[in-house]
XYZ file of C-alpha atoms in Angstrom:
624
model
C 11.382 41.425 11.167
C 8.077 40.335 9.440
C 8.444 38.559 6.359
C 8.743 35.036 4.669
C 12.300 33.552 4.781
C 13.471 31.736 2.204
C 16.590 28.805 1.349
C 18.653 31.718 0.283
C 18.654 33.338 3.682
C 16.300 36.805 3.087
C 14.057 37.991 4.423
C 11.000 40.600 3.555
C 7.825 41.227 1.464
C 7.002 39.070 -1.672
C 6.465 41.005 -4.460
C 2.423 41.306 -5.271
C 2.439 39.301 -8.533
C 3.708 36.098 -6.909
C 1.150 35.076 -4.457
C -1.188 36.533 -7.003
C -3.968 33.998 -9.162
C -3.606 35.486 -13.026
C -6.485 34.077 -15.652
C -5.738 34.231 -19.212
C -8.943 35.506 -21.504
C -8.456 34.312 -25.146
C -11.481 37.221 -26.285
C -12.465 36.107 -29.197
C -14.293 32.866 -27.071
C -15.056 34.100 -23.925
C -18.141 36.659 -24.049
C -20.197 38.035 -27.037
C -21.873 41.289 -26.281
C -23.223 42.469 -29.492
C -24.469 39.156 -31.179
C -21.745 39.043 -34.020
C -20.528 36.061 -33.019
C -17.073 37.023 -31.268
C -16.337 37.629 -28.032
C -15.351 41.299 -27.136
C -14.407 43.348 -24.524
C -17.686 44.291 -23.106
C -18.486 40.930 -23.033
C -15.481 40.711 -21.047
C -16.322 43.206 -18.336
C -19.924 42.117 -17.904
C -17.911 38.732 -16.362
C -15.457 40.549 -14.185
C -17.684 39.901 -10.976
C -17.657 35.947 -11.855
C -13.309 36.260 -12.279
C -13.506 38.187 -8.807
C -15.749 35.886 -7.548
C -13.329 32.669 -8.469
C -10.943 34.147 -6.329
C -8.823 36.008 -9.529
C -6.258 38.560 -8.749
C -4.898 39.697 -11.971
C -7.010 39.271 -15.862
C -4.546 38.505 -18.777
C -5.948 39.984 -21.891
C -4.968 37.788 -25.036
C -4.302 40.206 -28.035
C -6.898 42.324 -28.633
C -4.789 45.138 -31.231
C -5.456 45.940 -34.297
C -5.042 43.125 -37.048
C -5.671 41.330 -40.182
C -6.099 38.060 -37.835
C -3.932 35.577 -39.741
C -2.584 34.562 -36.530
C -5.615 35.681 -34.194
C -4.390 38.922 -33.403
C -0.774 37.454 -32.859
C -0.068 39.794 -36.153
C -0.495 43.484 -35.018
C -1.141 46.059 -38.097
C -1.710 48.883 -34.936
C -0.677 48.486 -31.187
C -2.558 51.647 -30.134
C -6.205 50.737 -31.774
C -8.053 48.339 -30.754
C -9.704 45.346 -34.134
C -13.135 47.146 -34.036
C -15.383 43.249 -33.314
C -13.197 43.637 -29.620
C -14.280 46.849 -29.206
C -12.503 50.438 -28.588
C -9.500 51.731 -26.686
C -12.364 53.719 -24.313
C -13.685 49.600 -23.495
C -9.994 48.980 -22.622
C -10.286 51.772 -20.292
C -13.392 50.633 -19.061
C -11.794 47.156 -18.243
C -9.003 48.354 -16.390
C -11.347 50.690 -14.222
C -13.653 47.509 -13.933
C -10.410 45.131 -12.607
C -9.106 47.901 -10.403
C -12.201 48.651 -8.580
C -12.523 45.357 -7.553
C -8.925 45.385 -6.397
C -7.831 43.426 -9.348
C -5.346 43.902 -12.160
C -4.888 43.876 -15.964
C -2.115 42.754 -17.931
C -2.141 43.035 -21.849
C 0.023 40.552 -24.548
C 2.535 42.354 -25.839
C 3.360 40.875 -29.532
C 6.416 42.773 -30.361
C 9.009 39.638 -31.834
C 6.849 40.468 -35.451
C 4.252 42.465 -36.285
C 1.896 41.983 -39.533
C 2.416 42.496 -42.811
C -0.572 45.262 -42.398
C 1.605 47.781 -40.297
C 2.972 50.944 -41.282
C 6.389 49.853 -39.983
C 6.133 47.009 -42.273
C 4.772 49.011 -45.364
C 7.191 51.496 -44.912
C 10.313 48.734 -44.738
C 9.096 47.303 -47.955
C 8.757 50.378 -49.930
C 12.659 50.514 -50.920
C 15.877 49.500 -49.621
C 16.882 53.214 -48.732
C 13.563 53.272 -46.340
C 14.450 54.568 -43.176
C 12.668 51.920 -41.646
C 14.034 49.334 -43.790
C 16.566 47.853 -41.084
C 13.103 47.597 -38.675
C 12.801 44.388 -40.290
C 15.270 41.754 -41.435
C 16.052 41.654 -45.149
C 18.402 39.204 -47.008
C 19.231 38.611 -50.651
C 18.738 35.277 -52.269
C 20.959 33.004 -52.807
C 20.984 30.761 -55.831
C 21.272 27.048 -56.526
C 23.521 25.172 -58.740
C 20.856 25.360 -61.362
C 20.532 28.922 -61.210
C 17.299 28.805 -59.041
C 16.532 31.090 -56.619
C 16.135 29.753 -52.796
C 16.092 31.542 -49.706
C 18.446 32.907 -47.399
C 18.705 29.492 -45.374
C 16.933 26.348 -44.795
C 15.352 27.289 -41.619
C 11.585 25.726 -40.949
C 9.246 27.984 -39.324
C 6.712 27.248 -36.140
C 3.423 27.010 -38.721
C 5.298 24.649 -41.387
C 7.155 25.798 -44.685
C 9.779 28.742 -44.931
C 10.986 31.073 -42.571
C 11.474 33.347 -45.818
C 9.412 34.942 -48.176
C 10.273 36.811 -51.326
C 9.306 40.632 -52.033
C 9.357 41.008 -55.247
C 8.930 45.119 -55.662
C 12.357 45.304 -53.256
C 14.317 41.852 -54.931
C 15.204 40.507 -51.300
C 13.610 38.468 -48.717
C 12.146 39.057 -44.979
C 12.000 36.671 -42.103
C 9.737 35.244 -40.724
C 9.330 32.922 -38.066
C 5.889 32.434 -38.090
C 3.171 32.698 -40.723
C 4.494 35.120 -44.024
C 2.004 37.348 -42.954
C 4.079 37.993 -39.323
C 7.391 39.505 -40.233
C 9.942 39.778 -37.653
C 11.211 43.110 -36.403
C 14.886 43.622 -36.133
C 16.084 44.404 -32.762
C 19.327 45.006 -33.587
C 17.805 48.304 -34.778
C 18.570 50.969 -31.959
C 15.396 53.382 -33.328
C 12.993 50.189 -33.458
C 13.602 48.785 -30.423
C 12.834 52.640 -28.779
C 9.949 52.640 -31.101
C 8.426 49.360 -29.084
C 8.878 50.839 -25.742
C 7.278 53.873 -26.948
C 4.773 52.783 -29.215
C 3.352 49.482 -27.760
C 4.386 49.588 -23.873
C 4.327 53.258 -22.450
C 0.883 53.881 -24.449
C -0.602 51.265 -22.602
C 1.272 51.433 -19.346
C 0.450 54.996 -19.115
C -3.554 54.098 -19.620
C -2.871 52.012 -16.719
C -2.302 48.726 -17.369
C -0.243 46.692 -14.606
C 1.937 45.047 -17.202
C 2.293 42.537 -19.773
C 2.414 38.787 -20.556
C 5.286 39.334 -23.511
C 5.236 36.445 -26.747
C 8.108 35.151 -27.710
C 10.426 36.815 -26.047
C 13.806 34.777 -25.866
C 13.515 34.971 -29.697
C 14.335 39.103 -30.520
C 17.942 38.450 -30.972
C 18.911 36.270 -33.762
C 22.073 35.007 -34.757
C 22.920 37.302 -37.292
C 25.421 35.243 -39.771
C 22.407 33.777 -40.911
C 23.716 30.355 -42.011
C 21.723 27.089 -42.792
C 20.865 24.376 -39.818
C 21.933 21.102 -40.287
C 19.557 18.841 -41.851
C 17.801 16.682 -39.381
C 14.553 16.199 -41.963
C 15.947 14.773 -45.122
C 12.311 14.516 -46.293
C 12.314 18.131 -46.353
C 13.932 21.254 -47.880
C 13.279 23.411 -44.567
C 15.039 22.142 -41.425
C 14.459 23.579 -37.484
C 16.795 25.939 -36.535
C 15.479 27.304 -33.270
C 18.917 27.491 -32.272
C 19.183 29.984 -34.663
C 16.620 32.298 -33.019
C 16.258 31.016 -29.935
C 18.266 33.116 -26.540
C 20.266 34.850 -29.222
C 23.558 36.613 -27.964
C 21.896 39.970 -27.234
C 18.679 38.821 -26.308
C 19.847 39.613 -22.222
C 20.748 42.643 -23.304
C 17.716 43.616 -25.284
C 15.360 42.625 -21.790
C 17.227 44.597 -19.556
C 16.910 47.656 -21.644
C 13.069 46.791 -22.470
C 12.911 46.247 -18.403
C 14.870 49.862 -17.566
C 13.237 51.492 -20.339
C 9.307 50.756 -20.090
C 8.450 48.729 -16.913
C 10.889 49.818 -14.076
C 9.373 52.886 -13.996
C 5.733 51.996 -14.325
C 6.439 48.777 -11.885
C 4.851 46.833 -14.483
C 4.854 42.953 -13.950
C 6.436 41.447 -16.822
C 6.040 37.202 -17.699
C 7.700 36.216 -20.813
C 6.820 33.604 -23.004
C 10.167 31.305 -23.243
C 10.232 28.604 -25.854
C 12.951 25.922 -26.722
C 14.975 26.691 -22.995
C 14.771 23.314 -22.129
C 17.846 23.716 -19.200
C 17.543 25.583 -15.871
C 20.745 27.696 -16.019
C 19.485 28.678 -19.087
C 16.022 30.181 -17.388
C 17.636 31.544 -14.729
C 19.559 34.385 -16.362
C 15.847 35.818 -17.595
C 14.136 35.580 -14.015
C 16.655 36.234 -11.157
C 15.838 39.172 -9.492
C 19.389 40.432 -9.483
C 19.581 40.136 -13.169
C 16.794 42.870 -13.784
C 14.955 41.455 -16.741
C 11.775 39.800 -16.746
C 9.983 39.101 -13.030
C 9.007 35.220 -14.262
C 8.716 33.037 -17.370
C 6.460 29.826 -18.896
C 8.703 27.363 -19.522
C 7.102 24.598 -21.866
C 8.629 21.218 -21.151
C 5.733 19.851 -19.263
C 2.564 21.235 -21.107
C 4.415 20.231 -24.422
C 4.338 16.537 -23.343
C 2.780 14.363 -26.220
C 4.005 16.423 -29.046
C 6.369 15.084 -30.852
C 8.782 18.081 -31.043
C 8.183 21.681 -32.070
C 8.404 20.941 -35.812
C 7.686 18.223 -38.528
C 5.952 15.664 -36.412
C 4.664 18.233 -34.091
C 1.316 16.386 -34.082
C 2.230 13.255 -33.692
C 1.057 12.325 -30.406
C 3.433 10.554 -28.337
C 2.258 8.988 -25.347
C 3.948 9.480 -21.929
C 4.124 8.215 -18.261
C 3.426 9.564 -15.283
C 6.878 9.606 -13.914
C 7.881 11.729 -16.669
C 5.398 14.129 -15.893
C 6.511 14.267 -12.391
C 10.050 14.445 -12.991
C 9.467 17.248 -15.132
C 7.579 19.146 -12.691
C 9.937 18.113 -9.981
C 12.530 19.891 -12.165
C 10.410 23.166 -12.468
C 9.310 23.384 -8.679
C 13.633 22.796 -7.681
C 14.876 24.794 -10.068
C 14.542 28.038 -8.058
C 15.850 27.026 -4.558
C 18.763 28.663 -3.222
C 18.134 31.629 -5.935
C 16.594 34.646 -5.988
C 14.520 33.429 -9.393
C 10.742 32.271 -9.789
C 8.926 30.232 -11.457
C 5.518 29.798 -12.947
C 2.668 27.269 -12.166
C 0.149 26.305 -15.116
C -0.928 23.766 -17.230
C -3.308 24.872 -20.267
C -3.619 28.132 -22.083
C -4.336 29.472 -25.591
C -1.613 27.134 -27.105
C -2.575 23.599 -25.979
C -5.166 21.071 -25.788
C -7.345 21.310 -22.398
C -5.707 19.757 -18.973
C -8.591 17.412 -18.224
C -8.572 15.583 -21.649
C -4.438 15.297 -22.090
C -3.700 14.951 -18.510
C -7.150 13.701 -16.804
C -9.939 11.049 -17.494
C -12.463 12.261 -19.410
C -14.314 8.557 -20.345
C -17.133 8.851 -17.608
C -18.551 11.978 -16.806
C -17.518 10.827 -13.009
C -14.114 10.285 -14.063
C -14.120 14.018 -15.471
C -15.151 15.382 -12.870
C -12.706 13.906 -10.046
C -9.713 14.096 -12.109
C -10.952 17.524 -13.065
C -10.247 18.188 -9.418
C -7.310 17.008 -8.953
C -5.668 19.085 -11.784
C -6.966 21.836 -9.168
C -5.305 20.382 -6.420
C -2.291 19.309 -7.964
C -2.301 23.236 -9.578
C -2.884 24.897 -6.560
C -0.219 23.356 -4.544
C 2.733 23.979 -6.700
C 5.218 26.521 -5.913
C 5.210 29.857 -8.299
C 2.529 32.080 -9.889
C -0.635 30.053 -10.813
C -1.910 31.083 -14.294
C -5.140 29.449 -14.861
C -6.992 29.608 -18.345
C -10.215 30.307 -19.303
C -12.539 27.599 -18.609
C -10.275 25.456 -16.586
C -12.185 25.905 -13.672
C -14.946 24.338 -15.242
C -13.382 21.135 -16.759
C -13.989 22.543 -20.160
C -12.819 19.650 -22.868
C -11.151 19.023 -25.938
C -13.383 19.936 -28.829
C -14.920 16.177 -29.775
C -13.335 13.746 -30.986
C -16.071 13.455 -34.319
C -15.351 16.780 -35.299
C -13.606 16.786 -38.838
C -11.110 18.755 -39.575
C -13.640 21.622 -41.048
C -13.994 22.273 -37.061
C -10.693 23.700 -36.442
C -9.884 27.091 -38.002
C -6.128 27.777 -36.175
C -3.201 28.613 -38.970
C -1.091 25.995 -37.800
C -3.595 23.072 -37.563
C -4.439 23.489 -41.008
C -0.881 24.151 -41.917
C 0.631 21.261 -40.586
C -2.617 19.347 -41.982
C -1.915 20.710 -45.169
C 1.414 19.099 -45.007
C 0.115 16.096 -44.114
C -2.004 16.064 -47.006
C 0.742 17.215 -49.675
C 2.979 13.685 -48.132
C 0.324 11.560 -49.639
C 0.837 9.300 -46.958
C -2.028 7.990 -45.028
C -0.520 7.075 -42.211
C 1.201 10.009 -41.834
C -2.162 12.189 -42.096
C -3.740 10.045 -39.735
C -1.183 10.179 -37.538
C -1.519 13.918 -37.880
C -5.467 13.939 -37.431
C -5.099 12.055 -34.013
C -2.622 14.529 -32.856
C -4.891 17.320 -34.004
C -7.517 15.524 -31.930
C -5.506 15.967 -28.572
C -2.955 18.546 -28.944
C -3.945 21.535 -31.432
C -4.508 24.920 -29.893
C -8.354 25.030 -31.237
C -9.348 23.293 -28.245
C -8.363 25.744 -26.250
C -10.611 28.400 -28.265
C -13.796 27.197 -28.752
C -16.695 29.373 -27.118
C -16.974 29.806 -23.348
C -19.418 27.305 -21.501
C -21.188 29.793 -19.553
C -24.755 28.112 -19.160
C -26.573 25.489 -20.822
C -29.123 28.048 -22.945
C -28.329 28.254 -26.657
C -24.584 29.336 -27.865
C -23.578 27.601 -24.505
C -24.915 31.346 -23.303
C -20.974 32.830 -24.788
C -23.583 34.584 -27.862
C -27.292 34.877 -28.363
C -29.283 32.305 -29.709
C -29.461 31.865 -33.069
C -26.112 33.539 -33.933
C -23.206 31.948 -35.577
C -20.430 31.434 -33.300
C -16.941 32.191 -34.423
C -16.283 28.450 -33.796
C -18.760 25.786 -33.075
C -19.770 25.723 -29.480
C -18.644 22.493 -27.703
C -21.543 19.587 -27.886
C -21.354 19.027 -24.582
C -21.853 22.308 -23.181
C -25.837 21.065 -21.036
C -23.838 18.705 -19.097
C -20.707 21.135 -18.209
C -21.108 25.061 -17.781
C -20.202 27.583 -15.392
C -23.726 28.254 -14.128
C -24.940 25.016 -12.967
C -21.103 24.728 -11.662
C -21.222 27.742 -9.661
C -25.050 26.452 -7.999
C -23.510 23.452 -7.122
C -21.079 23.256 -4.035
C -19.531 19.598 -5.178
C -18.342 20.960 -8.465
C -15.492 21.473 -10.235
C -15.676 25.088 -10.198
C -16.758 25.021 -6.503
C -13.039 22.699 -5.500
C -11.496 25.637 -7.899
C -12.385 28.187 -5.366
C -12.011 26.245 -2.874
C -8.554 25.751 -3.572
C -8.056 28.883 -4.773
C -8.658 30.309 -1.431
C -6.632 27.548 0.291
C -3.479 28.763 -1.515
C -3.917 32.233 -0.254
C -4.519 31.056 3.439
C -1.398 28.953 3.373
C 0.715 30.736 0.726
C 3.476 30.160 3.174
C 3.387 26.712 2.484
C 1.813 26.435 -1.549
C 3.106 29.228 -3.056
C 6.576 29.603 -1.746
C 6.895 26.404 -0.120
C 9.961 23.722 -0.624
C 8.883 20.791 -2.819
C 10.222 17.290 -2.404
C 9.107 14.638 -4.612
C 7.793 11.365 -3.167
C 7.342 8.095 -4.873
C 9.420 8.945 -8.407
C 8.951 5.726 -10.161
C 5.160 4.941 -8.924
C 2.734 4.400 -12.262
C -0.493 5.664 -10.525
C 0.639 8.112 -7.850
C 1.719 11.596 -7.989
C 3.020 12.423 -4.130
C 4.775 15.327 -2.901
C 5.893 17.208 0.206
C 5.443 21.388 0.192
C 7.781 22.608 3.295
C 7.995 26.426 4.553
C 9.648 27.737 7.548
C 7.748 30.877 8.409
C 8.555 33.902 11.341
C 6.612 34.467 13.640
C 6.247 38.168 13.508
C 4.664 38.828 17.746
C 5.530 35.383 19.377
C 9.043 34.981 20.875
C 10.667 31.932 22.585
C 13.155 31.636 25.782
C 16.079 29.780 24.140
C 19.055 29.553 27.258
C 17.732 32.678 28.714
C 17.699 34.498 26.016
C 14.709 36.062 23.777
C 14.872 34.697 19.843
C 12.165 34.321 17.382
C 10.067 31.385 17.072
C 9.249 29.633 13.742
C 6.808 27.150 12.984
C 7.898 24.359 10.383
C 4.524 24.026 8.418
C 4.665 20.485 6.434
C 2.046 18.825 3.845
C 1.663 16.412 1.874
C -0.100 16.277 -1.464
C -1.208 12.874 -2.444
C -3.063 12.554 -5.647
C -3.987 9.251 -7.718
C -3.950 9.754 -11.203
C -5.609 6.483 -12.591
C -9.062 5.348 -12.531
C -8.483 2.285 -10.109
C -8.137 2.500 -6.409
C -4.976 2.994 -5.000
C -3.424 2.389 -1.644
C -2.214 5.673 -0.066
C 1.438 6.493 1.188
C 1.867 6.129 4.811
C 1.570 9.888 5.518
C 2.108 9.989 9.542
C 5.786 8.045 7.857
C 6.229 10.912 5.360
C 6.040 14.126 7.852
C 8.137 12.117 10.603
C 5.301 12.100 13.339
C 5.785 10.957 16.544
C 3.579 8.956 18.671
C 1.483 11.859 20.404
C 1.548 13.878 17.010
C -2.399 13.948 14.593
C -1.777 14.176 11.018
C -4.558 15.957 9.705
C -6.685 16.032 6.609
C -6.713 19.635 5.043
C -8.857 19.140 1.969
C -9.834 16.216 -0.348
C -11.068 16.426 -3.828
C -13.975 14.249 -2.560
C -16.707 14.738 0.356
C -15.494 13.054 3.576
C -18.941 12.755 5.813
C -16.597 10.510 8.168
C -15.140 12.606 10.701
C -12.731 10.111 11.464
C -11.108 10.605 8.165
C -9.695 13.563 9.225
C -7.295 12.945 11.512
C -4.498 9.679 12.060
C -3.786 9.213 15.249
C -0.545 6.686 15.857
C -2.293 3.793 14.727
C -4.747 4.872 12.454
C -3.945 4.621 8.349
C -5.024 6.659 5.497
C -8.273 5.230 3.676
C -7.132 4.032 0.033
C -7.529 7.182 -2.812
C -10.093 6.746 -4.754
C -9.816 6.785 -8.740
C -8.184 10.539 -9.461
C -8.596 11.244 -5.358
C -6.241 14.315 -4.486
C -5.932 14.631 -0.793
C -3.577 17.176 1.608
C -2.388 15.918 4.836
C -0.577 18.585 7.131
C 1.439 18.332 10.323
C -0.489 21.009 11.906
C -3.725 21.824 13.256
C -4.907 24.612 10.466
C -7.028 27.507 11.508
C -9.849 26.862 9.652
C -9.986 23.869 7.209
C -12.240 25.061 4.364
């Protein structure tokens, strides 16, 4: 039998989407076609060569629908037209044609948790109570304080600061909204809505063919429906979190399995669901065990939200962290799967977060940049699960810089929580907030591809005005001197890229074991996978039985700017005497041939400052 086999005894073929490399495109900053100043979908497709090129499997489309873009296209008003600056449902079509004939694929974000304000579901809810629509959405009366005020439903704060409530005043009750007041939440308890989503934003699509969907928020459709306050855990404030309110809600399994059965089983559409506040691994599990039939893998957030200090009120007030915690968070992640038929997910930026190389590398020197810019590639492509990347990642794009005022950044919830900041009148509290803002806030994440170093960064023509200002730094780091230059960091990204492929066996559904917990500087691991061999057999007492190859490496990375002495690797895979360890890749050039092997008595060189390195306990086929 050919196959992989895995801890929980199985054995066949891997589903497509988990050896696969998926790239997120945020459109609005990647590439402007028609000098407007905003990236669009032709723009988009006139890159598709350079994604192929990188080594990308699968193009995630950030929302490109129809909307008033109070929450960049996060509020829908229209889930079959396309907001006219991204271009036309016929450039969709042109994009999926351009990913598929390249043997690529396209997944869409499907926004279907609220909708805006703007669409006709919406308009129709808040005409009158008696709407037929009017349970699409989720309508309370007020309730009244002992002064004869009115005050919402409940206390609950939402994700961009203030209410989760907002009055109507033409219908005399409130709608919720988790979000900004302009993203109302549908009502999934609602039978006709729910088939209304399938229909209306999944099938339309699926049947265009897209391969699926990247889905927001989607532990949060059902809500506990008492509706009562949370307790107060922000005196200082009348609106308290309450994501326990919303959060894996007793019909959400329900609701996922139907959405699964309903609109991707029978398109086998790949579905990865956005899941928020699930801190615990038995609660992931449920959503992404194969048995279970709901979604085929999830982001869970504990590791990229490092820094923040929590979801809410201080959200953006940086909190520094260890290395150690990083690690035994991603320990955690990598683990949680063995022995079950789940997945997991492998990524560390996206549309939502401050860039990898500035929270989680060195970005002081531009030579510190550029090696721990590597290992973030290294340490990426070695991890068990689906590897998302994110536009510009491969490059070492930054956080916007650190002068920048607060004009700079145009997100609704870094001005919101700014705002608040503001209305405390506390300075230390704003420029607490400010510093946060300078690390953490999602506008990093969204300012204009790098692409070369001509005017515009080469993302629009010169002398148009760019949606948001173009990084100052774009000269020194862009993908076209990148991709002329073998040594770079988009160079070790394809590099690696390839590497996982070639040894998916081993990186993408290999064991992890973490090395070295406590170690300051050090981030060590071993990636195990016991493969068949699918023509060679072995004489085992006379008898014929298959023979397997136990494939061990070990990923040793330094993640400080000081030279560090390397673990004793020959130690680590249990080598005998007559056995080589040898060197599979290194984040930096190795001219000395002798580096890449250890013999008995030879020892690793010490890492360099943010060195990665892979040892192996086998002779690969081709090192590249």
């Amino acid at each position: 039998m050919n196959g992989l086999q895995h801890k929980n005894g199985w054995f066949g073929k891997e589903p497509w989407w988990k050896e696969a490399t998926f790239y997120q495109v945020y459109p609005a900053s990647f590439k402007d076609s028609n000098g407007d100043g905003w990236g669009d979908i032709p723009g988009l497709i006139s890159k598709i060569g350079y994604l192929h090129e990188l080594g990308v499997d699968v193009v995630w489309l950030s929302p490109v629908f129809e909307s008033p873009q109070a929450d960049m296209g996060y509020d829908v008003s229209d889930y079959q037209k396309v907001y006219a600056p991204y271009g036309t449902v016929d450039d969709v079509d042109a994009l999926i044609e351009a990913c598929h004939s390249r043997g690529m694929k396209l997944i869409l974000d499907l926004v279907v948790n609220h909708t805006s304000v703007e669409h006709e579901w919406f308009k129709e809810s808040r005409s009158s109570k008696t709407n037929p629509k009017r349970d699409w959405y989720i309508w309370k009366p007020a309730r009244y304080d002992s002064k004869g005020q009115r005050i919402p439903p409940t206390n609950w704060r939402g994700y961009f600061a203030g209410p989760t409530w907002t009055w109507d005043e033409h219908t005399q009750e409130y709608f919720l909204h988790l979000y900004a007041p302009e993203q109302p939440d549908l009502n999934w308890e609602s039978e006709a809505c729910r088939e209304a989503i399938y229909e209306n934003t999944m099938r339309f699509w699926l049947d265009r063919g897209v391969d699926g969907f990247r889905i927001d928020t989607v532990n949060k459709y059902s809500k506990r429906t008492e509706y009562i306050d949370a307790p107060i855990t922000d005196p200082n404030s009348p609106h308290q979190p309450a994501p326990e309110m919303w959060c894996n809600g007793p019909r959400i399994h329900e609701f996922i399995r139907e959405m699964r059965a309903k609109a991707l089983a029978p398109y086998g559409a790949v579905s990865v669901g956005e899941l928020s506040n699930t801190p615990h691994p038995d609660q992931v599990l449920p959503y992404v065990s194969a048995a279970a039939q709901e979604l085929d893998m999830v982001f869970e957030f504990s590791m990229i939200r490092l820094g923040t200090g929590g979801m809410f009120g201080p959200k953006y007030h940086y909190v520094p962290f260890t290395l150690p915690q990083l690690k035994a968070i991603v320990a955690k992640w990598q683990t949680f799967i063995e022995g079950t038929d789940g997945w997991t997910t492998v990524f560390c930026e996206n549309h939502d977060n401050g860039r990898a190389v500035s929270r989680f590398g060195d970005c002081s020197t531009p030579a510190l940049w550029a090696a721990s810019a590597k290992c973030l590639a290294l340490w990426q492509a070695t991890l068990t699960g689906t590897l998302f990347l994110y536009q510009g990642q491969e490059i070492g794009m930054t956080n916007m810089p650190s002068s920048w005022d607060i004009s700079e950044y145009k997100d609704v919830e870094s001005l919101n929580f700014y705002s608040e900041a503001l209305a405390s009148g506390d300075a230390k509290t704003i420029a607490k907030t400010m510093e946060g803002l300078r690390i953490l806030a999602r506008d990093h994440s969204r300012i204009p591809f790098q692409w070369d170093d001509s005017a515009n960064a080469g993302f629009a023509d010169e002398g148009v005005r760019t949606w948001m200002r173009v990084h100052d730094g774009y000269r020194a780091v862009n993908a076209a001197a990148q991709r002329a230059d073998p040594e770079s960091v988009w160079s070790f990204y394809r590099k690696v890229l390839r590497l996982r492929k070639e040894y998916r066996e081993l990186f993408v559904f290999g064991a992890f074991r973490l090395l070295e917990a406590d170690d300051e500087a050090v981030f060590a691991y071993i990636k195990e996978s016991v493969s068949q061999a699918s023509d060679a057999e072995s004489q085992v007492n006379g008898k014929t039985s298959p023979s397997h190859e136990v494939k061990k490496a070990v990923v040793v990375m330094n993640f400080s700017r000081d030279a560090r002495d390397c673990l004793d690797v020959r130690s680590v895979l249990g080598c005998g005497d007559g056995d080589v360890v040898r060197l599979l890749v290194s984040t930096r050039s190795i001219d000395d041939s002798k580096e890449s092997t250890l013999g008995k008595d030879d020892k690793p060189a010490a890492l360099e400052p943010w060195e990665g390195r892979i040892y192996t306990n086998f002779d690969p086929d081709r090192v590249i």
